[in-house]
């Protein structure tokens, strides 16, 4: 029988990759979208006709109850969140409502209306924050450094708690940073690759950045969604670190992005204190051993190829929009 999957956050980076992945596997895919005065479906435009979109919001219990009751999903992937770390200092309670309590609302809907559904929670390496050990594993204690990280710790433990309290099949994937050409423009990788493309095409002459010394374990989003699915196919629910096992500084990312476009980064990067955070996560590097051994998962796209993919796609997309504009204006 065809399996049904419900994805919250389907319009986001990961939601778009996961829905494509599940469609390929033969799933009937349902995606939750929130009401907006303008539709923002660019990331799922290519598959929009093949997925069912349902309106709902992680801050609204009745919409979650209704969706679960109607769809009766076999698998639920909770990817929705206020996911941008700096915004979480400006909007800490909203971040807590969506990113933290949102997980409880969805788990409650499942507990009441579809307790045998398998549940995936999008946990984050931001939970490690001021890291207690290097590399970070499933057993490393958390020390979050932002309201976003704190909200994710809450969502992580409520997932563990529903598994232990109600015997639900609930898993947390502790995913380290993963990027793609579909990444939001505010995150540092895409800000850099989009900026490089604009500079290359003569549309800009600088990129303003904050802390270049921060180190992240960056992978490719297309690889990471497979791990989410694998977690829900196991005999027992569990939590897994999903990471590349390598770390690079923001400066290294900048150098790689500019050099893949044949440019010298030092001529174009301006340091701007506006982008420095009140509390920084200095170093993230995950140990994906458990995922490799138990899920058989390993990443396919490495750091250099990821940077190159993002720069090339940004240049291509911008070039196309320039020629489209020039046709429209003639
Ligand atoms: P993203 O691109 O920012 O997508 C977030 C999604 O959440 C969007 O579809 C957004 O909808 C939706 N959303 C926000 N508030 C909502 C609400 N109140 N109700 C329902 N939907 C809401 O994030 P992502 O990069 O795909 O990440 C997916 C998940 O993984 C997030 O939970 C994130 O925190 C977590 N995570 C990400 C990474 C990473 O490196 N990407 C690493 C670890 C964990 P709109 O389109 O309407 O805004
Ligand atoms: N966004 C941004 N903009 N970050 C900058 C900038 C800038 O101009 N300059 C330097 N950085 C540094 C940040 O200080 C941070 O140390 C690093 O670049 C990465 O920032 P982001 O790309 O915004 O990602 P993040 O690591 O804070 O959070 C992402 O990864 C988490 C997993 O660890 C998000 O996707 C979170 O949702 C996710 O949980």
CSV table of C-alpha atoms and ligand atoms in Angstrom, one decimal:
chain,number,residue,atom,x,y,z
A,1,UNK,CA,0.0,0.0,0.0
A,2,UNK,CA,1.2,3.5,-0.8
A,3,UNK,CA,2.7,5.2,2.3
A,4,UNK,CA,1.7,8.7,3.2
A,5,UNK,CA,4.1,11.2,4.5
A,6,UNK,CA,3.3,14.6,6.1
A,7,UNK,CA,6.1,17.2,5.9
A,8,UNK,CA,5.9,20.5,7.9
A,9,UNK,CA,8.2,23.1,6.4
A,10,UNK,CA,7.8,21.7,2.8
A,11,UNK,CA,8.5,25.2,1.4
A,12,UNK,CA,11.9,25.4,3.1
A,13,UNK,CA,15.2,24.1,1.8
A,14,UNK,CA,15.0,20.6,3.4
A,15,UNK,CA,11.3,20.2,2.8
A,16,UNK,CA,11.8,20.7,-1.0
A,17,UNK,CA,14.6,18.1,-1.1
A,18,UNK,CA,12.8,15.6,1.2
A,19,UNK,CA,9.5,15.8,-0.8
A,20,UNK,CA,11.3,15.1,-4.1
A,21,UNK,CA,13.1,12.2,-2.4
A,22,UNK,CA,9.9,10.7,-1.0
A,23,UNK,CA,8.0,11.1,-4.3
A,24,UNK,CA,10.8,9.1,-6.0
A,25,UNK,CA,10.3,6.4,-3.4
A,26,UNK,CA,6.6,6.2,-4.3
A,27,UNK,CA,5.1,8.0,-1.3
A,28,UNK,CA,2.0,10.1,-1.3
A,29,UNK,CA,3.4,13.4,0.0
A,30,UNK,CA,1.4,16.0,2.0
A,31,UNK,CA,3.0,19.3,2.8
A,32,UNK,CA,1.9,21.8,5.4
A,33,UNK,CA,2.0,25.4,4.3
A,34,UNK,CA,1.1,28.5,6.3
A,35,UNK,CA,-1.2,31.2,4.9
A,36,UNK,CA,0.6,34.1,3.4
A,37,UNK,CA,-0.6,37.1,1.3
A,38,UNK,CA,1.8,36.0,-1.4
A,39,UNK,CA,2.5,32.4,-2.3
A,40,UNK,CA,6.2,31.4,-1.8
A,41,UNK,CA,6.4,28.0,-3.4
A,42,UNK,CA,9.6,28.6,-5.6
A,43,UNK,CA,11.4,25.7,-4.0
A,44,UNK,CA,8.7,23.2,-4.7
A,45,UNK,CA,7.5,24.7,-8.0
A,46,UNK,CA,8.9,21.6,-9.9
A,47,UNK,CA,6.8,19.1,-7.8
A,48,UNK,CA,3.9,21.2,-6.8
A,49,UNK,CA,1.4,19.2,-8.9
A,50,UNK,CA,2.6,15.9,-7.3
A,51,UNK,CA,2.2,16.9,-3.7
A,52,UNK,CA,-0.9,17.7,-1.6
A,53,UNK,CA,-0.6,21.0,0.2
A,54,UNK,CA,-2.6,21.5,3.4
A,55,UNK,CA,-2.9,24.8,5.3
A,56,UNK,CA,-1.6,24.8,8.9
A,57,UNK,CA,0.7,26.4,11.3
A,58,UNK,CA,2.9,25.0,14.1
A,59,UNK,CA,1.5,27.7,16.4
A,60,UNK,CA,-2.1,26.5,15.9
A,61,UNK,CA,-3.1,23.2,17.5
A,62,UNK,CA,-6.4,22.8,15.7
A,63,UNK,CA,-4.8,23.0,12.2
A,64,UNK,CA,-2.3,20.3,13.2
A,65,UNK,CA,-5.1,18.1,14.7
A,66,UNK,CA,-7.2,18.5,11.6
A,67,UNK,CA,-4.3,17.7,9.2
A,68,UNK,CA,-3.3,14.5,11.1
A,69,UNK,CA,-6.9,13.4,11.4
A,70,UNK,CA,-7.6,13.9,7.7
A,71,UNK,CA,-4.3,12.5,6.3
A,72,UNK,CA,-3.6,9.7,8.7
A,73,UNK,CA,0.1,9.8,7.8
A,74,UNK,CA,2.4,6.8,8.2
A,75,UNK,CA,5.4,9.1,8.6
A,76,UNK,CA,5.6,12.7,9.8
A,77,UNK,CA,8.7,14.9,9.3
A,78,UNK,CA,8.7,18.0,11.4
A,79,UNK,CA,11.0,20.4,9.5
A,80,UNK,CA,9.1,23.6,10.1
A,81,UNK,CA,10.9,26.2,12.3
A,82,UNK,CA,11.9,29.7,12.7
A,83,UNK,CA,15.4,28.5,11.6
A,84,UNK,CA,17.5,31.7,11.4
A,85,UNK,CA,19.7,32.1,14.5
A,86,UNK,CA,20.0,35.9,14.5
A,87,UNK,CA,16.2,36.4,14.3
A,88,UNK,CA,15.9,34.3,17.4
A,89,UNK,CA,17.4,37.1,19.5
A,90,UNK,CA,14.9,39.6,18.1
A,91,UNK,CA,11.9,37.2,18.3
A,92,UNK,CA,12.8,34.8,21.2
A,93,UNK,CA,9.3,34.0,22.2
A,94,UNK,CA,8.0,33.5,18.7
A,95,UNK,CA,11.0,31.2,18.1
A,96,UNK,CA,10.1,29.3,21.2
A,97,UNK,CA,6.5,29.0,20.1
A,98,UNK,CA,7.3,27.6,16.6
A,99,UNK,CA,10.7,25.9,16.9
A,100,UNK,CA,10.1,24.6,20.5
A,101,UNK,CA,6.5,24.2,21.4
A,102,UNK,CA,5.5,23.5,17.7
A,103,UNK,CA,7.1,20.1,18.1
A,104,UNK,CA,4.9,19.3,21.2
A,105,UNK,CA,1.8,20.4,19.4
A,106,UNK,CA,2.5,18.1,16.5
A,107,UNK,CA,3.4,15.2,18.8
A,108,UNK,CA,0.2,15.8,20.7
A,109,UNK,CA,-1.8,15.7,17.5
A,110,UNK,CA,-0.2,12.3,16.7
A,111,UNK,CA,-0.6,10.9,20.2
A,112,UNK,CA,-4.3,11.7,20.1
A,113,UNK,CA,-5.1,10.9,16.4
A,114,UNK,CA,-2.4,8.7,14.9
A,115,UNK,CA,-0.2,7.3,17.6
A,116,UNK,CA,1.5,4.7,15.4
A,117,UNK,CA,2.8,7.3,12.9
A,118,UNK,CA,6.6,7.5,12.8
A,119,UNK,CA,7.9,10.9,13.7
A,120,UNK,CA,11.1,12.7,12.7
A,121,UNK,CA,12.2,15.9,14.6
A,122,UNK,CA,14.7,18.2,12.9
A,123,UNK,CA,17.1,18.7,15.7
A,124,UNK,CA,20.3,20.7,15.2
A,125,UNK,CA,24.0,20.9,15.9
A,126,UNK,CA,23.2,24.4,17.3
A,127,UNK,CA,22.2,22.5,20.5
A,128,UNK,CA,25.9,21.8,21.1
A,129,UNK,CA,26.6,25.5,21.1
A,130,UNK,CA,29.6,26.1,23.3
A,131,UNK,CA,30.9,22.6,22.6
A,132,UNK,CA,31.8,20.3,25.5
A,133,UNK,CA,33.8,17.9,23.3
A,134,UNK,CA,35.2,17.6,19.8
A,135,UNK,CA,33.9,16.0,17.7
A,136,UNK,CA,30.3,16.0,18.9
A,137,UNK,CA,28.3,12.8,19.1
A,138,UNK,CA,24.8,11.7,20.2
A,139,UNK,CA,26.2,11.6,23.8
A,140,UNK,CA,27.8,15.1,23.9
A,141,UNK,CA,26.0,17.4,26.4
A,142,UNK,CA,24.1,20.4,25.0
A,143,UNK,CA,25.0,24.1,25.7
A,144,UNK,CA,22.9,26.2,23.3
A,145,UNK,CA,24.1,29.7,22.6
A,146,UNK,CA,20.9,31.3,21.1
A,147,UNK,CA,17.2,31.3,21.8
A,148,UNK,CA,17.0,29.2,18.6
A,149,UNK,CA,19.4,26.6,20.1
A,150,UNK,CA,17.5,26.6,23.4
A,151,UNK,CA,14.2,26.0,21.5
A,152,UNK,CA,15.7,23.1,19.6
A,153,UNK,CA,17.0,21.5,22.8
A,154,UNK,CA,13.4,21.7,24.2
A,155,UNK,CA,12.0,20.1,21.0
A,156,UNK,CA,14.7,17.5,21.0
A,157,UNK,CA,13.9,16.4,24.6
A,158,UNK,CA,10.1,16.5,24.1
A,159,UNK,CA,10.6,14.1,21.2
A,160,UNK,CA,12.7,11.8,23.4
A,161,UNK,CA,10.1,12.1,26.1
A,162,UNK,CA,7.1,11.2,23.9
A,163,UNK,CA,9.1,8.1,22.8
A,164,UNK,CA,9.7,7.1,26.4
A,165,UNK,CA,6.3,8.1,27.8
A,166,UNK,CA,4.0,6.9,25.1
A,167,UNK,CA,6.1,4.4,23.3
A,168,UNK,CA,5.8,6.4,20.1
A,169,UNK,CA,8.2,5.9,17.1
A,170,UNK,CA,9.8,9.3,17.5
A,171,UNK,CA,13.4,10.1,16.3
A,172,UNK,CA,15.6,13.1,16.4
A,173,UNK,CA,18.1,13.8,13.7
A,174,UNK,CA,20.9,16.0,15.0
A,175,UNK,CA,21.8,17.5,11.7
A,176,UNK,CA,24.9,19.7,11.2
A,177,UNK,CA,24.8,22.6,8.7
A,178,UNK,CA,23.7,21.5,5.3
A,179,UNK,CA,23.4,23.8,2.3
A,180,UNK,CA,22.4,23.8,-1.3
A,181,UNK,CA,21.5,26.2,-4.1
A,182,UNK,CA,18.0,26.3,-2.5
A,183,UNK,CA,19.4,27.6,0.8
A,184,UNK,CA,17.9,30.9,2.1
A,185,UNK,CA,19.8,34.0,1.1
A,186,UNK,CA,20.3,35.1,4.7
A,187,UNK,CA,22.5,32.0,5.7
A,188,UNK,CA,26.2,32.6,5.3
A,189,UNK,CA,26.9,30.1,2.6
A,190,UNK,CA,24.3,31.3,0.2
A,191,UNK,CA,24.9,34.9,1.1
A,192,UNK,CA,28.5,34.3,0.0
A,193,UNK,CA,27.8,32.3,-3.2
A,194,UNK,CA,25.0,34.7,-4.3
A,195,UNK,CA,27.3,37.6,-3.5
A,196,UNK,CA,30.1,36.1,-5.6
A,197,UNK,CA,27.7,35.6,-8.5
A,198,UNK,CA,26.6,39.2,-8.3
A,199,UNK,CA,30.2,40.4,-8.2
A,200,UNK,CA,31.2,38.2,-11.1
A,201,UNK,CA,28.3,39.6,-13.2
A,202,UNK,CA,29.1,43.2,-12.3
A,203,UNK,CA,26.0,43.7,-10.2
A,204,UNK,CA,27.8,44.3,-6.9
A,205,UNK,CA,31.2,45.2,-5.6
A,206,UNK,CA,31.3,43.8,-2.1
A,207,UNK,CA,29.9,41.3,0.4
A,208,UNK,CA,29.5,42.4,4.1
A,209,UNK,CA,30.1,39.6,6.6
A,210,UNK,CA,30.5,39.1,10.4
A,211,UNK,CA,32.8,36.5,12.1
A,212,UNK,CA,35.0,34.8,9.5
A,213,UNK,CA,36.6,32.5,12.2
A,214,UNK,CA,33.5,30.5,13.0
A,215,UNK,CA,33.8,26.9,12.0
A,216,UNK,CA,31.1,24.7,10.7
A,217,UNK,CA,30.6,21.1,9.5
A,218,UNK,CA,29.0,21.7,6.2
A,219,UNK,CA,27.2,19.1,4.0
A,220,UNK,CA,24.8,19.0,1.1
A,221,UNK,CA,21.1,19.1,1.9
A,222,UNK,CA,20.2,16.6,-0.8
A,223,UNK,CA,22.4,14.0,1.0
A,224,UNK,CA,21.0,14.8,4.4
A,225,UNK,CA,17.3,14.2,3.7
A,226,UNK,CA,18.1,10.6,2.9
A,227,UNK,CA,19.3,10.2,6.5
A,228,UNK,CA,15.9,11.5,7.8
A,229,UNK,CA,14.1,8.9,5.9
A,230,UNK,CA,16.5,6.1,6.9
A,231,UNK,CA,15.9,6.9,10.6
A,232,UNK,CA,12.2,6.2,10.2
A,233,UNK,CA,12.8,2.8,8.4
A,234,UNK,CA,14.6,1.2,11.3
A,235,UNK,CA,13.2,-1.4,13.7
A,236,UNK,CA,13.6,1.0,16.7
A,237,UNK,CA,13.3,4.7,17.1
A,238,UNK,CA,16.6,6.5,18.0
A,239,UNK,CA,18.6,9.7,17.7
A,240,UNK,CA,21.5,10.2,15.2
A,241,UNK,CA,24.1,12.8,14.5
A,242,UNK,CA,24.2,13.5,10.7
A,243,UNK,CA,27.4,15.3,9.7
A,244,UNK,CA,30.3,15.2,7.2
A,245,UNK,CA,33.0,14.8,10.0
A,246,UNK,CA,35.0,17.8,8.5
A,247,UNK,CA,35.0,21.4,9.7
A,248,UNK,CA,35.9,24.6,7.8
A,249,UNK,CA,35.9,28.2,8.8
A,250,UNK,CA,33.7,30.8,7.1
A,251,UNK,CA,36.9,32.3,5.8
A,252,UNK,CA,37.7,29.0,4.0
A,253,UNK,CA,34.2,29.0,2.5
A,254,UNK,CA,34.7,32.6,1.3
A,255,UNK,CA,38.1,31.7,-0.3
A,256,UNK,CA,36.7,28.6,-2.0
A,257,UNK,CA,33.7,30.4,-3.3
A,258,UNK,CA,35.6,33.4,-4.8
A,259,UNK,CA,38.3,31.2,-6.2
A,260,UNK,CA,35.8,28.9,-8.0
A,261,UNK,CA,34.7,32.1,-9.8
A,262,UNK,CA,38.3,33.2,-10.5
A,263,UNK,CA,38.1,36.1,-8.0
A,264,UNK,CA,40.4,37.3,-5.1
A,265,UNK,CA,38.1,37.4,-2.0
A,266,UNK,CA,40.2,40.0,-0.2
A,267,UNK,CA,39.3,42.7,-2.7
A,268,UNK,CA,35.5,42.3,-2.1
A,269,UNK,CA,34.8,41.2,1.5
A,270,UNK,CA,34.0,43.9,4.1
A,271,UNK,CA,33.8,43.0,7.8
A,272,UNK,CA,30.7,44.5,9.3
A,273,UNK,CA,30.0,44.3,13.1
A,274,UNK,CA,26.2,44.3,12.3
A,275,UNK,CA,26.6,40.6,11.4
A,276,UNK,CA,28.5,39.6,14.6
A,277,UNK,CA,26.2,37.7,17.0
A,278,UNK,CA,25.7,38.4,20.8
A,279,UNK,CA,27.0,34.8,21.5
A,280,UNK,CA,28.7,32.7,18.9
A,281,UNK,CA,29.0,29.0,18.2
A,282,UNK,CA,32.7,28.9,17.4
A,283,UNK,CA,33.3,25.3,16.3
A,284,UNK,CA,31.1,22.5,15.1
A,285,UNK,CA,32.3,19.2,13.9
A,286,UNK,CA,30.1,16.0,14.1
A,287,UNK,CA,31.0,12.4,14.3
A,288,UNK,CA,28.6,10.5,12.0
A,289,UNK,CA,29.8,7.0,13.1
A,290,UNK,CA,26.5,5.8,14.5
A,291,UNK,CA,24.6,6.9,11.3
A,292,UNK,CA,27.2,5.2,9.2
A,293,UNK,CA,27.1,1.9,11.1
A,294,UNK,CA,23.4,1.7,11.9
A,295,UNK,CA,21.8,3.5,9.0
A,296,UNK,CA,24.4,2.8,6.3
A,297,UNK,CA,24.4,6.5,5.6
A,298,UNK,CA,27.3,8.6,4.4
A,299,UNK,CA,27.5,11.9,2.6
A,300,UNK,CA,28.3,12.0,-1.1
A,301,UNK,CA,29.0,15.6,-1.9
A,302,UNK,CA,32.2,17.1,-0.3
A,303,UNK,CA,33.0,20.6,0.8
A,304,UNK,CA,34.7,21.9,-2.4
A,305,UNK,CA,32.1,20.4,-4.7
A,306,UNK,CA,29.3,21.9,-2.6
A,307,UNK,CA,30.8,25.4,-2.8
A,308,UNK,CA,31.3,25.0,-6.5
A,309,UNK,CA,27.8,23.7,-7.1
A,310,UNK,CA,26.3,26.7,-5.2
A,311,UNK,CA,28.5,29.3,-7.0
A,312,UNK,CA,27.8,27.9,-10.4
A,313,UNK,CA,24.1,27.6,-9.9
A,314,UNK,CA,23.9,31.2,-8.6
A,315,UNK,CA,25.8,32.5,-11.6
A,316,UNK,CA,23.6,30.6,-14.0
A,317,UNK,CA,20.4,31.7,-12.4
A,318,UNK,CA,21.4,35.3,-12.2
A,319,UNK,CA,22.6,35.3,-15.9
A,320,UNK,CA,19.2,33.8,-16.9
A,321,UNK,CA,17.3,36.4,-15.0
A,322,UNK,CA,19.4,39.2,-16.5
A,323,UNK,CA,18.7,38.0,-20.1
A,324,UNK,CA,15.0,37.5,-19.3
A,325,UNK,CA,14.8,41.1,-18.0
A,326,UNK,CA,16.6,42.4,-21.1
A,327,UNK,CA,14.0,40.6,-23.3
A,328,UNK,CA,11.1,42.0,-21.3
A,329,UNK,CA,12.6,45.5,-21.5
A,330,UNK,CA,13.2,45.5,-25.3
B,1,LIG,P1,14.1,26.8,6.2
B,1,LIG,O1,14.5,26.8,4.8
B,1,LIG,O2,14.2,28.0,7.0
B,1,LIG,O3,12.5,26.3,6.2
B,1,LIG,C1,11.7,26.5,7.3
B,1,LIG,C2,10.3,26.0,7.0
B,1,LIG,O4,9.5,26.2,8.1
B,1,LIG,C3,9.6,26.9,5.9
B,1,LIG,O5,8.9,26.0,5.1
B,1,LIG,C4,8.7,27.8,6.7
B,1,LIG,O6,7.6,28.2,5.9
B,1,LIG,C5,8.3,26.8,7.8
B,1,LIG,N1,7.7,27.5,8.9
B,1,LIG,C6,8.2,28.5,9.6
B,1,LIG,N2,7.3,28.9,10.6
B,1,LIG,C7,6.3,28.1,10.5
B,1,LIG,C8,5.1,27.9,11.3
B,1,LIG,N3,4.8,28.7,12.3
B,1,LIG,N4,4.2,27.0,10.9
B,1,LIG,C9,4.4,26.2,9.9
B,1,LIG,N5,5.6,26.2,9.1
B,1,LIG,C10,6.5,27.2,9.4
B,1,LIG,O7,14.8,25.6,7.0
B,1,LIG,P2,15.7,24.4,6.5
B,1,LIG,O8,17.1,24.8,6.3
B,1,LIG,O9,14.9,23.7,5.4
B,1,LIG,O10,15.7,23.5,7.8
B,1,LIG,C11,14.6,22.5,8.1
B,1,LIG,C12,14.6,22.2,9.5
B,1,LIG,O11,15.9,21.6,9.9
B,1,LIG,C13,14.4,23.4,10.5
B,1,LIG,O12,13.7,22.9,11.6
B,1,LIG,C14,15.8,23.8,10.9
B,1,LIG,O13,15.8,24.5,12.1
B,1,LIG,C15,16.4,22.4,11.0
B,1,LIG,N6,17.9,22.3,10.8
B,1,LIG,C16,18.4,22.9,9.7
B,1,LIG,C17,19.8,22.8,9.4
B,1,LIG,C18,20.4,23.3,8.2
B,1,LIG,O14,21.6,23.5,8.2
B,1,LIG,N7,19.6,23.7,7.1
B,1,LIG,C19,20.6,22.1,10.4
B,1,LIG,C20,20.0,21.5,11.5
B,1,LIG,C21,18.6,21.6,11.7
B,1,LIG,P3,7.6,29.6,5.0
B,1,LIG,O15,8.1,29.2,3.7
B,1,LIG,O16,6.1,29.9,5.0
B,1,LIG,O17,8.4,30.6,5.8
B,2,LIG,N1,24.1,34.4,8.4
B,2,LIG,C1,25.3,35.0,8.5
B,2,LIG,N2,25.6,36.2,7.9
B,2,LIG,N3,26.3,34.3,9.2
B,2,LIG,C2,27.5,34.9,9.2
B,2,LIG,C3,27.8,36.1,8.6
B,2,LIG,C4,26.8,36.8,7.9
B,2,LIG,O1,26.9,37.8,7.3
B,2,LIG,N4,29.1,36.4,8.8
B,2,LIG,C5,29.6,35.4,9.5
B,2,LIG,N5,28.7,34.5,9.8
B,2,LIG,C6,28.9,33.3,10.6
B,2,LIG,C7,27.9,33.2,11.8
B,2,LIG,O2,28.3,34.0,12.9
B,2,LIG,C8,27.9,31.7,12.1
B,2,LIG,O3,29.0,31.4,12.9
B,2,LIG,C9,28.2,31.1,10.7
B,2,LIG,O4,28.6,32.1,9.8
B,2,LIG,C10,27.1,30.3,10.1
B,2,LIG,O5,25.9,31.1,10.1
B,2,LIG,P1,24.5,30.7,9.4
B,2,LIG,O6,24.8,30.3,8.0
B,2,LIG,O7,23.6,31.7,9.6
B,2,LIG,O8,24.1,29.3,10.1
B,2,LIG,P2,24.1,28.8,11.6
B,2,LIG,O9,25.2,27.9,11.8
B,2,LIG,O10,24.0,30.0,12.5
B,2,LIG,O11,22.7,28.0,11.6
B,2,LIG,C11,22.4,27.1,10.6
B,2,LIG,O12,22.8,25.8,11.0
B,2,LIG,C12,22.2,25.3,12.1
B,2,LIG,C13,22.9,23.9,12.4
B,2,LIG,O13,24.1,24.0,13.0
B,2,LIG,C14,20.8,27.2,10.5
B,2,LIG,O14,20.5,26.4,9.3
B,2,LIG,C15,20.1,26.6,11.7
B,2,LIG,O15,18.7,26.5,11.4
B,2,LIG,C16,20.7,25.2,11.9
B,2,LIG,O16,20.1,24.6,13.0
